mmCIF file of C-alpha atoms in Angstrom:
data_model
loop_
_atom_site.group_PDB
_atom_site.id
_atom_site.type_symbol
_atom_site.label_atom_id
_atom_site.label_comp_id
_atom_site.label_asym_id
_atom_site.label_seq_id
_atom_site.Cartn_x
_atom_site.Cartn_y
_atom_site.Cartn_z
ATOM 1 C CA MET A 9 -31.240 48.582 -45.026
ATOM 2 C CA ASN A 10 -34.589 49.425 -45.730
ATOM 3 C CA ARG A 11 -36.628 47.881 -48.227
ATOM 4 C CA LEU A 12 -37.827 50.092 -50.306
ATOM 5 C CA GLN A 13 -33.380 50.426 -50.986
ATOM 6 C CA THR A 14 -33.646 47.421 -52.703
ATOM 7 C CA ILE A 15 -36.250 49.014 -55.443
ATOM 8 C CA ALA A 16 -35.822 53.178 -55.737
ATOM 9 C CA PRO A 17 -31.717 53.702 -53.391
ATOM 10 C CA GLU A 18 -31.991 57.020 -54.274
ATOM 11 C CA LEU A 19 -35.410 57.812 -53.087
ATOM 12 C CA ALA A 20 -34.530 55.804 -49.808
ATOM 13 C CA GLN A 21 -31.487 57.856 -48.957
ATOM 14 C CA ARG A 22 -33.745 61.581 -50.646
ATOM 15 C CA LEU A 23 -35.570 60.318 -47.980
ATOM 16 C CA SER A 24 -33.769 59.285 -45.814
ATOM 17 C CA ASN A 25 -32.250 62.721 -45.029
ATOM 18 C CA ALA A 26 -35.500 64.746 -45.452
ATOM 19 C CA SER A 27 -36.798 66.948 -43.047
ATOM 20 C CA PRO A 28 -39.959 64.787 -40.944
ATOM 21 C CA ASN A 29 -42.551 67.404 -42.441
ATOM 22 C CA ALA A 30 -40.616 65.737 -46.453
ATOM 23 C CA ARG A 31 -41.612 62.275 -44.658
ATOM 24 C CA ARG A 32 -44.282 62.780 -43.349
ATOM 25 C CA ARG A 33 -45.958 64.306 -46.475
ATOM 26 C CA ALA A 34 -44.045 62.319 -48.499
ATOM 27 C CA SER A 35 -45.672 59.282 -46.792
ATOM 28 C CA LEU A 36 -49.671 60.962 -47.071
ATOM 29 C CA VAL A 37 -48.910 60.965 -50.714
ATOM 30 C CA ALA A 38 -48.103 57.538 -51.125
ATOM 31 C CA ALA A 39 -50.543 56.491 -48.640
ATOM 32 C CA GLY A 40 -53.112 57.750 -51.152
ATOM 33 C CA PHE A 41 -51.635 57.197 -53.956
ATOM 34 C CA ALA A 42 -52.049 53.201 -53.298
ATOM 35 C CA ILE A 43 -55.937 53.164 -51.906
ATOM 36 C CA SER A 44 -56.542 55.522 -54.817
ATOM 37 C CA THR A 45 -54.147 52.794 -57.433
ATOM 38 C CA ALA A 46 -56.079 50.121 -56.088
ATOM 39 C CA ARG A 47 -58.961 51.172 -55.424
ATOM 40 C CA LEU A 48 -59.750 50.350 -51.686
ATOM 41 C CA ASN A 49 -62.698 52.398 -51.138
ATOM 42 C CA ASP A 50 -63.180 50.878 -47.539
ATOM 43 C CA SER A 51 -64.827 54.644 -45.707
ATOM 44 C CA GLU A 52 -62.924 53.438 -42.991
ATOM 45 C CA VAL A 53 -60.004 53.702 -44.655
ATOM 46 C CA LEU A 54 -60.879 56.588 -45.931
ATOM 47 C CA ARG A 55 -61.298 58.290 -43.181
ATOM 48 C CA LEU A 56 -57.956 57.044 -40.944
ATOM 49 C CA LEU A 57 -56.279 58.967 -44.029
ATOM 50 C CA SER A 58 -58.055 61.959 -43.652
ATOM 51 C CA GLU A 59 -57.418 61.907 -39.907
ATOM 52 C CA LEU A 60 -54.017 61.553 -41.255
ATOM 53 C CA ARG A 61 -53.969 64.458 -43.417
ATOM 54 C CA SER A 62 -55.164 66.595 -41.297
ATOM 55 C CA ALA A 63 -54.868 65.562 -37.433
ATOM 56 C CA HIS A 64 -51.717 63.907 -38.067
ATOM 57 C CA ALA A 65 -52.635 61.080 -36.286
ATOM 58 C CA VAL A 66 -55.482 58.558 -36.188
ATOM 59 C CA ARG A 67 -57.722 57.882 -33.960
ATOM 60 C CA ALA A 68 -56.851 55.521 -31.256
ATOM 61 C CA GLY A 69 -56.788 51.655 -31.650
ATOM 62 C CA ALA A 70 -56.227 52.801 -36.088
ATOM 63 C CA ASP A 71 -53.412 50.836 -35.450
ATOM 64 C CA ALA A 72 -55.580 47.787 -34.097
ATOM 65 C CA TRP A 73 -58.115 47.665 -37.241
ATOM 66 C CA LEU A 74 -56.315 48.330 -39.704
ATOM 67 C CA ALA A 75 -53.272 45.549 -38.951
ATOM 68 C CA ALA A 76 -57.029 43.312 -38.399
ATOM 69 C CA LEU A 77 -57.285 44.434 -42.331
ATOM 70 C CA ILE A 78 -54.244 44.196 -43.535
ATOM 71 C CA GLU A 79 -54.272 40.444 -42.392
ATOM 72 C CA THR A 80 -57.655 39.691 -43.974
ATOM 73 C CA LEU A 81 -56.612 41.649 -47.877
ATOM 74 C CA ASP A 82 -54.048 39.382 -47.131
ATOM 75 C CA ASP A 83 -55.534 36.597 -46.893
ATOM 76 C CA ALA A 84 -58.355 37.224 -49.065
ATOM 77 C CA ALA A 85 -55.417 37.459 -51.816
ATOM 78 C CA TRP A 86 -53.448 34.231 -50.407
ATOM 79 C CA GLN A 87 -57.332 32.679 -51.393
ATOM 80 C CA ILE A 88 -57.519 33.862 -54.248
ATOM 81 C CA GLN A 89 -53.464 32.612 -55.420
ATOM 82 C CA ASP A 90 -54.863 29.441 -54.779
ATOM 83 C CA GLN A 91 -57.881 29.952 -57.625
ATOM 84 C CA VAL A 92 -55.108 30.921 -59.304
ATOM 85 C CA ASP A 93 -53.187 28.200 -59.258
ATOM 86 C CA ALA A 94 -56.835 25.955 -59.726
ATOM 87 C CA GLY A 95 -57.583 28.011 -63.006
ATOM 88 C CA THR A 96 -60.307 28.626 -60.984
ATOM 89 C CA ALA A 97 -58.804 32.954 -60.723
ATOM 90 C CA SER A 98 -56.929 35.539 -63.167
ATOM 91 C CA SER A 99 -53.631 36.175 -61.905
ATOM 92 C CA ALA A 100 -54.917 39.895 -62.962
ATOM 93 C CA ASP A 101 -57.431 38.899 -59.382
ATOM 94 C CA TYR A 102 -55.369 38.229 -57.791
ATOM 95 C CA LEU A 103 -53.201 41.814 -58.183
ATOM 96 C CA GLN A 104 -56.105 43.265 -57.086
ATOM 97 C CA ALA A 105 -56.215 41.640 -53.831
ATOM 98 C CA PHE A 106 -53.195 41.615 -53.099
ATOM 99 C CA ALA A 107 -52.781 45.739 -54.497
ATOM 100 C CA ARG A 108 -56.050 46.081 -51.397
ATOM 101 C CA ALA A 109 -54.007 44.304 -49.152
ATOM 102 C CA ARG A 110 -50.442 46.411 -49.918
ATOM 103 C CA ALA A 111 -52.327 49.563 -50.050
ATOM 104 C CA ALA A 112 -54.135 48.758 -46.134
ATOM 105 C CA ALA A 113 -50.181 47.775 -45.325
ATOM 106 C CA SER A 114 -49.008 51.619 -46.733
ATOM 107 C CA LEU A 115 -51.472 53.321 -45.035
ATOM 108 C CA ALA A 116 -50.603 51.932 -41.772
ATOM 109 C CA CYS A 117 -47.104 52.422 -41.950
ATOM 110 C CA ALA A 118 -47.948 55.495 -42.450
ATOM 111 C CA ALA A 119 -49.186 56.229 -39.652
ATOM 112 C CA ALA A 120 -46.945 54.189 -37.975
ATOM 113 C CA GLY A 121 -44.325 57.398 -39.332
ATOM 114 C CA ASP A 122 -42.384 54.623 -40.910
ATOM 115 C CA THR A 123 -42.768 56.683 -44.928
ATOM 116 C CA SER A 124 -39.381 53.774 -45.889
ATOM 117 C CA GLU A 125 -41.605 51.147 -46.276
ATOM 118 C CA CYS A 126 -45.352 53.461 -46.524
ATOM 119 C CA VAL A 127 -44.003 54.122 -49.841
ATOM 120 C CA TYR A 128 -42.770 50.229 -51.249
ATOM 121 C CA GLU A 129 -45.787 48.809 -50.166
ATOM 122 C CA ALA A 130 -47.385 52.172 -51.698
ATOM 123 C CA ALA A 131 -45.231 50.864 -55.056
ATOM 124 C CA ALA A 132 -46.000 47.251 -54.916
ATOM 125 C CA THR A 133 -49.758 48.390 -55.780
ATOM 126 C CA THR A 134 -48.910 48.951 -59.606
ATOM 127 C CA GLN A 135 -46.886 47.381 -61.603
ATOM 128 C CA ASP A 136 -45.162 50.842 -63.232
ATOM 129 C CA PRO A 137 -43.864 52.394 -59.910
ATOM 130 C CA ALA A 138 -42.943 55.295 -62.290
ATOM 131 C CA SER A 139 -46.361 57.378 -61.304
ATOM 132 C CA LEU A 140 -45.588 57.385 -57.406
ATOM 133 C CA TRP A 141 -41.645 58.399 -57.857
ATOM 134 C CA THR A 142 -42.239 61.418 -59.896
ATOM 135 C CA LEU A 143 -45.433 62.501 -57.112
ATOM 136 C CA LEU A 144 -42.939 61.916 -54.344
ATOM 137 C CA ASP A 145 -40.306 63.958 -56.323
ATOM 138 C CA VAL A 146 -42.715 66.931 -56.662
ATOM 139 C CA GLU A 147 -43.082 66.376 -52.798
ATOM 140 C CA LEU A 148 -39.381 66.001 -51.988
ATOM 141 C CA SER A 149 -39.081 69.284 -54.235
ATOM 142 C CA THR A 150 -41.660 71.707 -52.319
ATOM 143 C CA THR A 151 -40.820 73.420 -49.900
#
């Protein structure tokens, strides 16, 4: 069972039954949603998303760069969580940092071709993924 099945079993099933091209398009929609929702406006992140959209792949070394970015963003989120626990930061600050890390992870999953994990990570960038589900429903309904 993949993690997407735990939060959106019907969508997970649709993705597993979809064509490779439809899964790729769904990954791009999910990663774009995540980056936008989390306001991850890093120029390199945006460049990598653009590369995926146009070339179906990212340049050599991008996966290592994304892994390092995810680690950095996860560490920042944990530091903010410690500040929340100490009363010196708000939970909103933590949620924003967490969303940024998950958006980067969504992009990495899209680049790796793991649609289910990409969508799962994208859903973690928002407290209500209904708009993501709608976008994906539209994309998967397109032939």
